[in-house]
Amino acid sequence: MVTQNAILRNTLILVLLTLAVMAKTVFSQNCQKMGCPGLIECCSSWGYCGTKDEHCGFWCFSGPCNLKNKSYGFDYNVNAGPRGPIESIVTPELFNRIMRKVGSSCPAKGFYTHKAFIAAVKSFGAYKETVAKREIAAILTHFSHGSNSFCYKEVKAKGNYCSPSKKYPCEQGKKYYGRGPLQSIRWNEYFGAAGKFLELPLLKDPDMVARSPEVAFKYAMWFWNKTVRPALYLGFGETSKRVDGRICDNLHPDDTKNLVKQYVELCKILGVTPDKGLHC
């Protein structure tokens, strides 16, 4: 009887381990749609999350890709070119010009304001003096794309996006889906880390990002500074990969084309030549 119980116990443990591995594998293969839950994990081109070179190296699909060994041609740096104070680059007139395209039926109509954008940008040290016009064009392009032309302040599909984390455990009853102008940013660890940096209780109250336009822009700017800005020298296409790898998956060519077109148009409005690394 003891032996039989031991066999049953071991069999149950084996089944549970198998299910755990299967669950992890199923999740990992979906990372191109869902993103990776960890702050340091990359999603590979084969759909698996991890931190090794096969995840974060040349075949990195999205996340904090390690692309230092890539070599490109001349003038790919999004951070190069004419510079100026943020207020002189994104004037109320320019901001309103962008926001005039937001339809009257959009849930976020009137939510994103010029005052909130300027305050959020200037709260980061890299933008307190002068900023590159190219980078601002890239930021506005991705913010517009990430919120469906500033039409939404949160995604329609409101999944839990809760991953096991000792440092940033999920709050009971809270969901960590995308909010603000970069709605590809989700998972509790991102809300937790951003909240810690911004000194805001985003882990306990993730809806704060959808209630306050300044917090929404700060949350997006935190992600931009942490994950996207280190790749500016690689061109606009690589910033797209860092923001949302789905932009580069070749399954949405029209979206990719429109994203690049919008960036080029904003560069033209700002009087700067776009970089040559436009595509992923």
mmCIF file of N, CA and C in Angstrom, residues 102-210:
data_model
loop_
_atom_site.group_PDB
_atom_site.id
_atom_site.type_symbol
_atom_site.label_atom_id
_atom_site.label_comp_id
_atom_site.label_asym_id
_atom_site.label_seq_id
_atom_site.Cartn_x
_atom_site.Cartn_y
_atom_site.Cartn_z
ATOM 1 N N VAL A 102 -8.190 63.369 -33.935
ATOM 2 C CA VAL A 102 -8.891 62.456 -33.027
ATOM 3 C C VAL A 102 -10.399 62.617 -33.214
ATOM 4 N N GLY A 103 -11.076 61.533 -33.570
ATOM 5 C CA GLY A 103 -12.505 61.588 -33.846
ATOM 6 C C GLY A 103 -13.334 61.912 -32.618
ATOM 7 N N SER A 104 -14.488 62.503 -32.834
ATOM 8 C CA SER A 104 -15.364 62.898 -31.722
ATOM 9 C C SER A 104 -15.904 61.699 -30.955
ATOM 10 N N SER A 105 -15.910 60.525 -31.592
ATOM 11 C CA SER A 105 -16.412 59.320 -30.926
ATOM 12 C C SER A 105 -15.322 58.567 -30.164
ATOM 13 N N CYS A 106 -14.105 59.073 -30.186
ATOM 14 C CA CYS A 106 -12.990 58.401 -29.509
ATOM 15 C C CYS A 106 -13.126 58.531 -27.990
ATOM 16 N N PRO A 107 -12.955 57.438 -27.249
ATOM 17 C CA PRO A 107 -13.054 57.485 -25.785
ATOM 18 C C PRO A 107 -12.045 58.429 -25.139
ATOM 19 N N ALA A 108 -10.882 58.633 -25.795
ATOM 20 C CA ALA A 108 -9.838 59.485 -25.209
ATOM 21 C C ALA A 108 -9.847 60.897 -25.793
ATOM 22 N N LYS A 109 -10.913 61.263 -26.476
ATOM 23 C CA LYS A 109 -11.013 62.616 -27.031
ATOM 24 C C LYS A 109 -10.848 63.646 -25.921
ATOM 25 N N GLY A 110 -9.835 64.503 -26.032
ATOM 26 C CA GLY A 110 -9.586 65.538 -25.032
ATOM 27 C C GLY A 110 -8.772 65.087 -23.832
ATOM 28 N N PHE A 111 -8.433 63.805 -23.772
ATOM 29 C CA PHE A 111 -7.695 63.295 -22.601
ATOM 30 C C PHE A 111 -6.224 63.697 -22.663
ATOM 31 N N TYR A 112 -5.578 63.468 -23.793
ATOM 32 C CA TYR A 112 -4.160 63.771 -23.945
ATOM 33 C C TYR A 112 -3.988 65.274 -24.220
ATOM 34 N N THR A 113 -3.295 65.970 -23.333
ATOM 35 C CA THR A 113 -3.158 67.421 -23.460
ATOM 36 C C THR A 113 -1.698 67.834 -23.662
ATOM 37 N N HIS A 114 -1.524 69.011 -24.240
ATOM 38 C CA HIS A 114 -0.189 69.550 -24.472
ATOM 39 C C HIS A 114 0.531 69.798 -23.146
ATOM 40 N N LYS A 115 -0.173 70.348 -22.190
ATOM 41 C CA LYS A 115 0.413 70.637 -20.872
ATOM 42 C C LYS A 115 0.936 69.361 -20.216
ATOM 43 N N ALA A 116 0.137 68.285 -20.292
ATOM 44 C CA ALA A 116 0.538 67.018 -19.685
ATOM 45 C C ALA A 116 1.751 66.428 -20.405
ATOM 46 N N PHE A 117 1.789 66.543 -21.728
ATOM 47 C CA PHE A 117 2.910 66.003 -22.502
ATOM 48 C C PHE A 117 4.211 66.713 -22.150
ATOM 49 N N ILE A 118 4.191 68.042 -22.148
ATOM 50 C CA ILE A 118 5.397 68.815 -21.847
ATOM 51 C C ILE A 118 5.883 68.532 -20.429
ATOM 52 N N ALA A 119 4.959 68.496 -19.476
ATOM 53 C CA ALA A 119 5.332 68.232 -18.078
ATOM 54 C C ALA A 119 5.949 66.850 -17.936
ATOM 55 N N ALA A 120 5.394 65.859 -18.621
ATOM 56 C CA ALA A 120 5.913 64.496 -18.532
ATOM 57 C C ALA A 120 7.298 64.388 -19.141
ATOM 58 N N VAL A 121 7.476 64.979 -20.316
ATOM 59 C CA VAL A 121 8.779 64.917 -20.990
ATOM 60 C C VAL A 121 9.848 65.600 -20.148
ATOM 61 N N LYS A 122 9.555 66.772 -19.620
ATOM 62 C CA LYS A 122 10.542 67.540 -18.861
ATOM 63 C C LYS A 122 10.836 66.944 -17.486
ATOM 64 N N SER A 123 10.031 65.974 -17.060
ATOM 65 C CA SER A 123 10.296 65.334 -15.774
ATOM 66 C C SER A 123 11.468 64.359 -15.862
ATOM 67 N N PHE A 124 11.956 64.102 -17.079
ATOM 68 C CA PHE A 124 13.112 63.233 -17.291
ATOM 69 C C PHE A 124 14.319 64.093 -17.643
ATOM 70 N N GLY A 125 15.425 63.813 -16.974
ATOM 71 C CA GLY A 125 16.609 64.649 -17.089
ATOM 72 C C GLY A 125 17.115 64.848 -18.495
ATOM 73 N N ALA A 126 16.990 63.844 -19.353
ATOM 74 C CA ALA A 126 17.526 63.919 -20.710
ATOM 75 C C ALA A 126 16.819 64.960 -21.560
ATOM 76 N N TYR A 127 15.682 65.465 -21.101
ATOM 77 C CA TYR A 127 14.887 66.376 -21.932
ATOM 78 C C TYR A 127 14.688 67.747 -21.287
ATOM 79 N N LYS A 128 15.423 68.049 -20.237
ATOM 80 C CA LYS A 128 15.223 69.313 -19.535
ATOM 81 C C LYS A 128 15.865 70.493 -20.257
ATOM 82 N N GLU A 129 16.866 70.229 -21.083
ATOM 83 C CA GLU A 129 17.527 71.323 -21.813
ATOM 84 C C GLU A 129 17.115 71.263 -23.288
ATOM 85 N N THR A 130 17.956 70.682 -24.131
ATOM 86 C CA THR A 130 17.574 70.563 -25.539
ATOM 87 C C THR A 130 17.361 69.102 -25.903
ATOM 88 N N VAL A 131 16.503 68.883 -26.872
ATOM 89 C CA VAL A 131 16.196 67.528 -27.327
ATOM 90 C C VAL A 131 16.296 67.481 -28.848
ATOM 91 N N ALA A 132 16.534 66.266 -29.362
ATOM 92 C CA ALA A 132 16.639 66.104 -30.812
ATOM 93 C C ALA A 132 15.256 66.065 -31.440
ATOM 94 N N LYS A 133 15.069 66.815 -32.506
ATOM 95 C CA LYS A 133 13.772 66.845 -33.179
ATOM 96 C C LYS A 133 13.394 65.467 -33.721
ATOM 97 N N ARG A 134 14.389 64.734 -34.200
ATOM 98 C CA ARG A 134 14.117 63.384 -34.698
ATOM 99 C C ARG A 134 13.514 62.504 -33.605
ATOM 100 N N GLU A 135 14.106 62.563 -32.417
ATOM 101 C CA GLU A 135 13.596 61.720 -31.335
ATOM 102 C C GLU A 135 12.174 62.114 -30.957
ATOM 103 N N ILE A 136 11.896 63.405 -30.905
ATOM 104 C CA ILE A 136 10.545 63.846 -30.566
ATOM 105 C C ILE A 136 9.553 63.389 -31.633
ATOM 106 N N ALA A 137 9.979 63.433 -32.892
ATOM 107 C CA ALA A 137 9.118 62.929 -33.972
ATOM 108 C C ALA A 137 8.854 61.439 -33.788
ATOM 109 N N ALA A 138 9.884 60.700 -33.387
ATOM 110 C CA ALA A 138 9.724 59.264 -33.159
ATOM 111 C C ALA A 138 8.803 59.000 -31.967
ATOM 112 N N ILE A 139 8.978 59.763 -30.894
ATOM 113 C CA ILE A 139 8.142 59.603 -29.702
ATOM 114 C C ILE A 139 6.677 59.837 -30.043
ATOM 115 N N LEU A 140 6.386 60.954 -30.689
ATOM 116 C CA LEU A 140 5.005 61.279 -31.029
ATOM 117 C C LEU A 140 4.404 60.256 -31.987
ATOM 118 N N THR A 141 5.225 59.757 -32.905
ATOM 119 C CA THR A 141 4.746 58.742 -33.845
ATOM 120 C C THR A 141 4.340 57.477 -33.108
ATOM 121 N N HIS A 142 5.194 56.993 -32.228
ATOM 122 C CA HIS A 142 4.894 55.761 -31.491
ATOM 123 C C HIS A 142 3.759 55.966 -30.487
ATOM 124 N N PHE A 143 3.694 57.133 -29.881
ATOM 125 C CA PHE A 143 2.599 57.401 -28.953
ATOM 126 C C PHE A 143 1.267 57.405 -29.694
ATOM 127 N N SER A 144 1.261 57.983 -30.877
ATOM 128 C CA SER A 144 0.040 58.008 -31.680
ATOM 129 C C SER A 144 -0.356 56.605 -32.110
ATOM 130 N N HIS A 145 0.629 55.838 -32.593
ATOM 131 C CA HIS A 145 0.348 54.470 -33.040
ATOM 132 C C HIS A 145 -0.092 53.596 -31.878
ATOM 133 N N GLY A 146 0.542 53.762 -30.726
ATOM 134 C CA GLY A 146 0.258 52.927 -29.560
ATOM 135 C C GLY A 146 -1.094 53.174 -28.929
ATOM 136 N N SER A 147 -1.729 54.290 -29.269
ATOM 137 C CA SER A 147 -3.050 54.619 -28.721
ATOM 138 C C SER A 147 -4.099 54.727 -29.818
ATOM 139 N N ASN A 148 -3.753 54.183 -30.999
ATOM 140 C CA ASN A 148 -4.657 54.254 -32.161
ATOM 141 C C ASN A 148 -5.011 55.704 -32.471
ATOM 142 N N SER A 149 -3.948 56.474 -32.761
ATOM 143 C CA SER A 149 -4.090 57.900 -33.082
ATOM 144 C C SER A 149 -4.698 58.692 -31.933
ATOM 145 N N PHE A 150 -4.249 58.373 -30.710
ATOM 146 C CA PHE A 150 -4.692 59.044 -29.483
ATOM 147 C C PHE A 150 -6.203 58.906 -29.258
ATOM 148 N N CYS A 151 -6.762 57.846 -29.809
ATOM 149 C CA CYS A 151 -8.198 57.609 -29.681
ATOM 150 C C CYS A 151 -8.539 56.875 -28.383
ATOM 151 N N TYR A 152 -7.575 56.112 -27.843
ATOM 152 C CA TYR A 152 -7.851 55.283 -26.665
ATOM 153 C C TYR A 152 -6.839 55.569 -25.555
ATOM 154 N N LYS A 153 -7.285 55.419 -24.330
ATOM 155 C CA LYS A 153 -6.376 55.525 -23.182
ATOM 156 C C LYS A 153 -6.168 54.176 -22.509
ATOM 157 N N GLU A 154 -6.817 53.130 -23.024
ATOM 158 C CA GLU A 154 -6.580 51.764 -22.573
ATOM 159 C C GLU A 154 -7.017 50.809 -23.673
ATOM 160 N N VAL A 155 -6.441 49.615 -23.671
ATOM 161 C CA VAL A 155 -6.744 48.640 -24.713
ATOM 162 C C VAL A 155 -8.172 48.109 -24.551
ATOM 163 N N LYS A 156 -8.696 47.574 -25.649
ATOM 164 C CA LYS A 156 -10.046 47.008 -25.595
ATOM 165 C C LYS A 156 -10.032 45.653 -24.892
ATOM 166 N N ALA A 157 -9.005 44.831 -25.181
ATOM 167 C CA ALA A 157 -8.901 43.498 -24.568
ATOM 168 C C ALA A 157 -8.189 43.623 -23.224
ATOM 169 N N LYS A 158 -8.925 43.561 -22.151
ATOM 170 C CA LYS A 158 -8.384 43.842 -20.816
ATOM 171 C C LYS A 158 -8.015 42.544 -20.084
ATOM 172 N N GLY A 159 -6.921 41.927 -20.497
ATOM 173 C CA GLY A 159 -6.439 40.717 -19.837
ATOM 174 C C GLY A 159 -5.776 41.030 -18.505
ATOM 175 N N ASN A 160 -5.531 39.994 -17.707
ATOM 176 C CA ASN A 160 -4.919 40.191 -16.386
ATOM 177 C C ASN A 160 -3.455 40.589 -16.477
ATOM 178 N N TYR A 161 -2.696 39.895 -17.333
ATOM 179 C CA TYR A 161 -1.255 40.130 -17.496
ATOM 180 C C TYR A 161 -0.535 40.152 -16.148
ATOM 181 N N CYS A 162 -0.791 39.130 -15.361
ATOM 182 C CA CYS A 162 -0.167 38.981 -14.042
ATOM 183 C C CYS A 162 0.824 37.827 -14.099
ATOM 184 N N SER A 163 2.080 38.104 -13.814
ATOM 185 C CA SER A 163 3.112 37.067 -13.789
ATOM 186 C C SER A 163 3.674 36.950 -12.372
ATOM 187 N N PRO A 164 4.147 35.755 -11.979
ATOM 188 C CA PRO A 164 4.726 35.584 -10.638
ATOM 189 C C PRO A 164 5.925 36.503 -10.438
ATOM 190 N N SER A 165 5.897 37.302 -9.406
ATOM 191 C CA SER A 165 6.993 38.237 -9.145
ATOM 192 C C SER A 165 7.071 38.521 -7.661
ATOM 193 N N LYS A 166 8.233 38.280 -7.058
ATOM 194 C CA LYS A 166 8.427 38.590 -5.647
ATOM 195 C C LYS A 166 8.575 40.094 -5.434
ATOM 196 N N LYS A 167 9.191 40.747 -6.410
ATOM 197 C CA LYS A 167 9.456 42.179 -6.262
ATOM 198 C C LYS A 167 8.215 43.013 -6.556
ATOM 199 N N TYR A 168 7.449 42.615 -7.565
ATOM 200 C CA TYR A 168 6.258 43.361 -7.946
ATOM 201 C C TYR A 168 5.062 42.422 -8.057
ATOM 202 N N PRO A 169 4.598 41.882 -6.929
ATOM 203 C CA PRO A 169 3.464 40.948 -6.967
ATOM 204 C C PRO A 169 2.171 41.659 -7.352
ATOM 205 N N CYS A 170 1.314 40.942 -8.032
ATOM 206 C CA CYS A 170 0.045 41.512 -8.475
ATOM 207 C C CYS A 170 -0.862 41.819 -7.281
ATOM 208 N N GLU A 171 -1.549 42.923 -7.361
ATOM 209 C CA GLU A 171 -2.544 43.276 -6.362
ATOM 210 C C GLU A 171 -3.839 42.538 -6.682
ATOM 211 N N GLN A 172 -4.485 42.046 -5.658
ATOM 212 C CA GLN A 172 -5.727 41.307 -5.859
ATOM 213 C C GLN A 172 -6.776 42.170 -6.557
ATOM 214 N N GLY A 173 -7.353 41.598 -7.610
ATOM 215 C CA GLY A 173 -8.416 42.288 -8.326
ATOM 216 C C GLY A 173 -7.939 43.284 -9.369
ATOM 217 N N LYS A 174 -6.607 43.459 -9.522
ATOM 218 C CA LYS A 174 -6.077 44.422 -10.477
ATOM 219 C C LYS A 174 -5.627 43.722 -11.760
ATOM 220 N N LYS A 175 -5.778 44.412 -12.859
ATOM 221 C CA LYS A 175 -5.347 43.900 -14.154
ATOM 222 C C LYS A 175 -4.290 44.832 -14.737
ATOM 223 N N TYR A 176 -3.306 44.242 -15.380
ATOM 224 C CA TYR A 176 -2.162 45.019 -15.835
ATOM 225 C C TYR A 176 -2.063 45.038 -17.361
ATOM 226 N N TYR A 177 -3.179 45.344 -18.004
ATOM 227 C CA TYR A 177 -3.218 45.479 -19.455
ATOM 228 C C TYR A 177 -2.685 46.861 -19.846
ATOM 229 N N GLY A 178 -2.541 47.076 -21.140
ATOM 230 C CA GLY A 178 -1.948 48.314 -21.623
ATOM 231 C C GLY A 178 -2.832 49.529 -21.444
ATOM 232 N N ARG A 179 -2.200 50.616 -21.018
ATOM 233 C CA ARG A 179 -2.888 51.888 -20.840
ATOM 234 C C ARG A 179 -1.980 53.013 -21.310
ATOM 235 N N GLY A 180 -2.575 54.169 -21.584
ATOM 236 C CA GLY A 180 -1.793 55.323 -21.984
ATOM 237 C C GLY A 180 -1.434 55.307 -23.459
ATOM 238 N N PRO A 181 -0.456 56.104 -23.868
ATOM 239 C CA PRO A 181 -0.119 56.208 -25.288
ATOM 240 C C PRO A 181 0.748 55.064 -25.828
ATOM 241 N N LEU A 182 1.293 54.240 -24.954
ATOM 242 C CA LEU A 182 2.021 53.038 -25.399
ATOM 243 C C LEU A 182 1.344 51.824 -24.778
ATOM 244 N N GLN A 183 0.328 51.322 -25.437
ATOM 245 C CA GLN A 183 -0.487 50.269 -24.842
ATOM 246 C C GLN A 183 0.091 48.878 -25.033
ATOM 247 N N SER A 184 1.266 48.785 -25.648
ATOM 248 C CA SER A 184 1.977 47.509 -25.703
ATOM 249 C C SER A 184 2.721 47.239 -24.397
ATOM 250 N N ILE A 185 2.774 48.226 -23.497
ATOM 251 C CA ILE A 185 3.422 48.051 -22.194
ATOM 252 C C ILE A 185 2.405 47.455 -21.232
ATOM 253 N N ARG A 186 2.623 46.236 -20.817
ATOM 254 C CA ARG A 186 1.707 45.565 -19.904
ATOM 255 C C ARG A 186 2.503 44.660 -18.979
ATOM 256 N N TRP A 187 1.846 43.958 -18.117
ATOM 257 C CA TRP A 187 2.407 43.088 -17.080
ATOM 258 C C TRP A 187 2.715 43.884 -15.817
ATOM 259 N N ASN A 188 2.504 43.215 -14.698
ATOM 260 C CA ASN A 188 2.668 43.824 -13.378
ATOM 261 C C ASN A 188 4.079 44.349 -13.127
ATOM 262 N N GLU A 189 5.094 43.669 -13.650
ATOM 263 C CA GLU A 189 6.465 44.113 -13.381
ATOM 264 C C GLU A 189 6.752 45.478 -13.997
ATOM 265 N N TYR A 190 6.156 45.753 -15.144
ATOM 266 C CA TYR A 190 6.345 47.067 -15.762
ATOM 267 C C TYR A 190 5.641 48.154 -14.951
ATOM 268 N N PHE A 191 4.408 47.880 -14.534
ATOM 269 C CA PHE A 191 3.696 48.865 -13.716
ATOM 270 C C PHE A 191 4.429 49.082 -12.386
ATOM 271 N N GLY A 192 4.941 47.992 -11.818
ATOM 272 C CA GLY A 192 5.649 48.104 -10.554
ATOM 273 C C GLY A 192 6.932 48.900 -10.662
ATOM 274 N N ALA A 193 7.730 48.588 -11.667
ATOM 275 C CA ALA A 193 9.011 49.285 -11.847
ATOM 276 C C ALA A 193 8.802 50.749 -12.216
ATOM 277 N N ALA A 194 7.820 51.008 -13.092
ATOM 278 C CA ALA A 194 7.531 52.388 -13.467
ATOM 279 C C ALA A 194 7.030 53.174 -12.259
ATOM 280 N N GLY A 195 6.169 52.551 -11.468
ATOM 281 C CA GLY A 195 5.657 53.214 -10.274
ATOM 282 C C GLY A 195 6.753 53.549 -9.287
ATOM 283 N N LYS A 196 7.699 52.632 -9.139
ATOM 284 C CA LYS A 196 8.821 52.878 -8.229
ATOM 285 C C LYS A 196 9.649 54.060 -8.708
ATOM 286 N N PHE A 197 9.938 54.106 -10.005
ATOM 287 C CA PHE A 197 10.740 55.194 -10.563
ATOM 288 C C PHE A 197 10.010 56.526 -10.477
ATOM 289 N N LEU A 198 8.723 56.501 -10.805
ATOM 290 C CA LEU A 198 7.934 57.731 -10.843
ATOM 291 C C LEU A 198 7.389 58.135 -9.472
ATOM 292 N N GLU A 199 7.596 57.246 -8.465
ATOM 293 C CA GLU A 199 7.074 57.463 -7.113
ATOM 294 C C GLU A 199 5.550 57.583 -7.144
ATOM 295 N N LEU A 200 4.951 56.625 -7.859
ATOM 296 C CA LEU A 200 3.493 56.555 -7.970
ATOM 297 C C LEU A 200 3.039 55.129 -7.677
ATOM 298 N N PRO A 201 1.878 54.932 -7.063
ATOM 299 C CA PRO A 201 1.414 53.583 -6.703
ATOM 300 C C PRO A 201 0.777 52.844 -7.884
ATOM 301 N N LEU A 202 1.525 52.701 -8.976
ATOM 302 C CA LEU A 202 0.943 52.116 -10.187
ATOM 303 C C LEU A 202 0.668 50.621 -10.046
ATOM 304 N N LEU A 203 1.403 49.945 -9.174
ATOM 305 C CA LEU A 203 1.153 48.521 -8.974
ATOM 306 C C LEU A 203 -0.185 48.316 -8.261
ATOM 307 N N LYS A 204 -0.476 49.169 -7.298
ATOM 308 C CA LYS A 204 -1.738 49.077 -6.569
ATOM 309 C C LYS A 204 -2.888 49.705 -7.353
ATOM 310 N N ASP A 205 -2.551 50.685 -8.173
ATOM 311 C CA ASP A 205 -3.592 51.422 -8.895
ATOM 312 C C ASP A 205 -3.169 51.653 -10.344
ATOM 313 N N PRO A 206 -3.134 50.597 -11.162
ATOM 314 C CA PRO A 206 -2.721 50.759 -12.564
ATOM 315 C C PRO A 206 -3.662 51.659 -13.365
ATOM 316 N N ASP A 207 -4.905 51.805 -12.909
ATOM 317 C CA ASP A 207 -5.864 52.656 -13.621
ATOM 318 C C ASP A 207 -5.480 54.130 -13.560
ATOM 319 N N MET A 208 -4.531 54.473 -12.687
ATOM 320 C CA MET A 208 -4.060 55.848 -12.617
ATOM 321 C C MET A 208 -3.529 56.311 -13.973
ATOM 322 N N VAL A 209 -2.958 55.375 -14.745
ATOM 323 C CA VAL A 209 -2.411 55.701 -16.064
ATOM 324 C C VAL A 209 -3.526 56.118 -17.019
ATOM 325 N N ALA A 210 -4.723 55.589 -16.815
ATOM 326 C CA ALA A 210 -5.862 55.927 -17.681
ATOM 327 C C ALA A 210 -6.705 57.070 -17.122
#
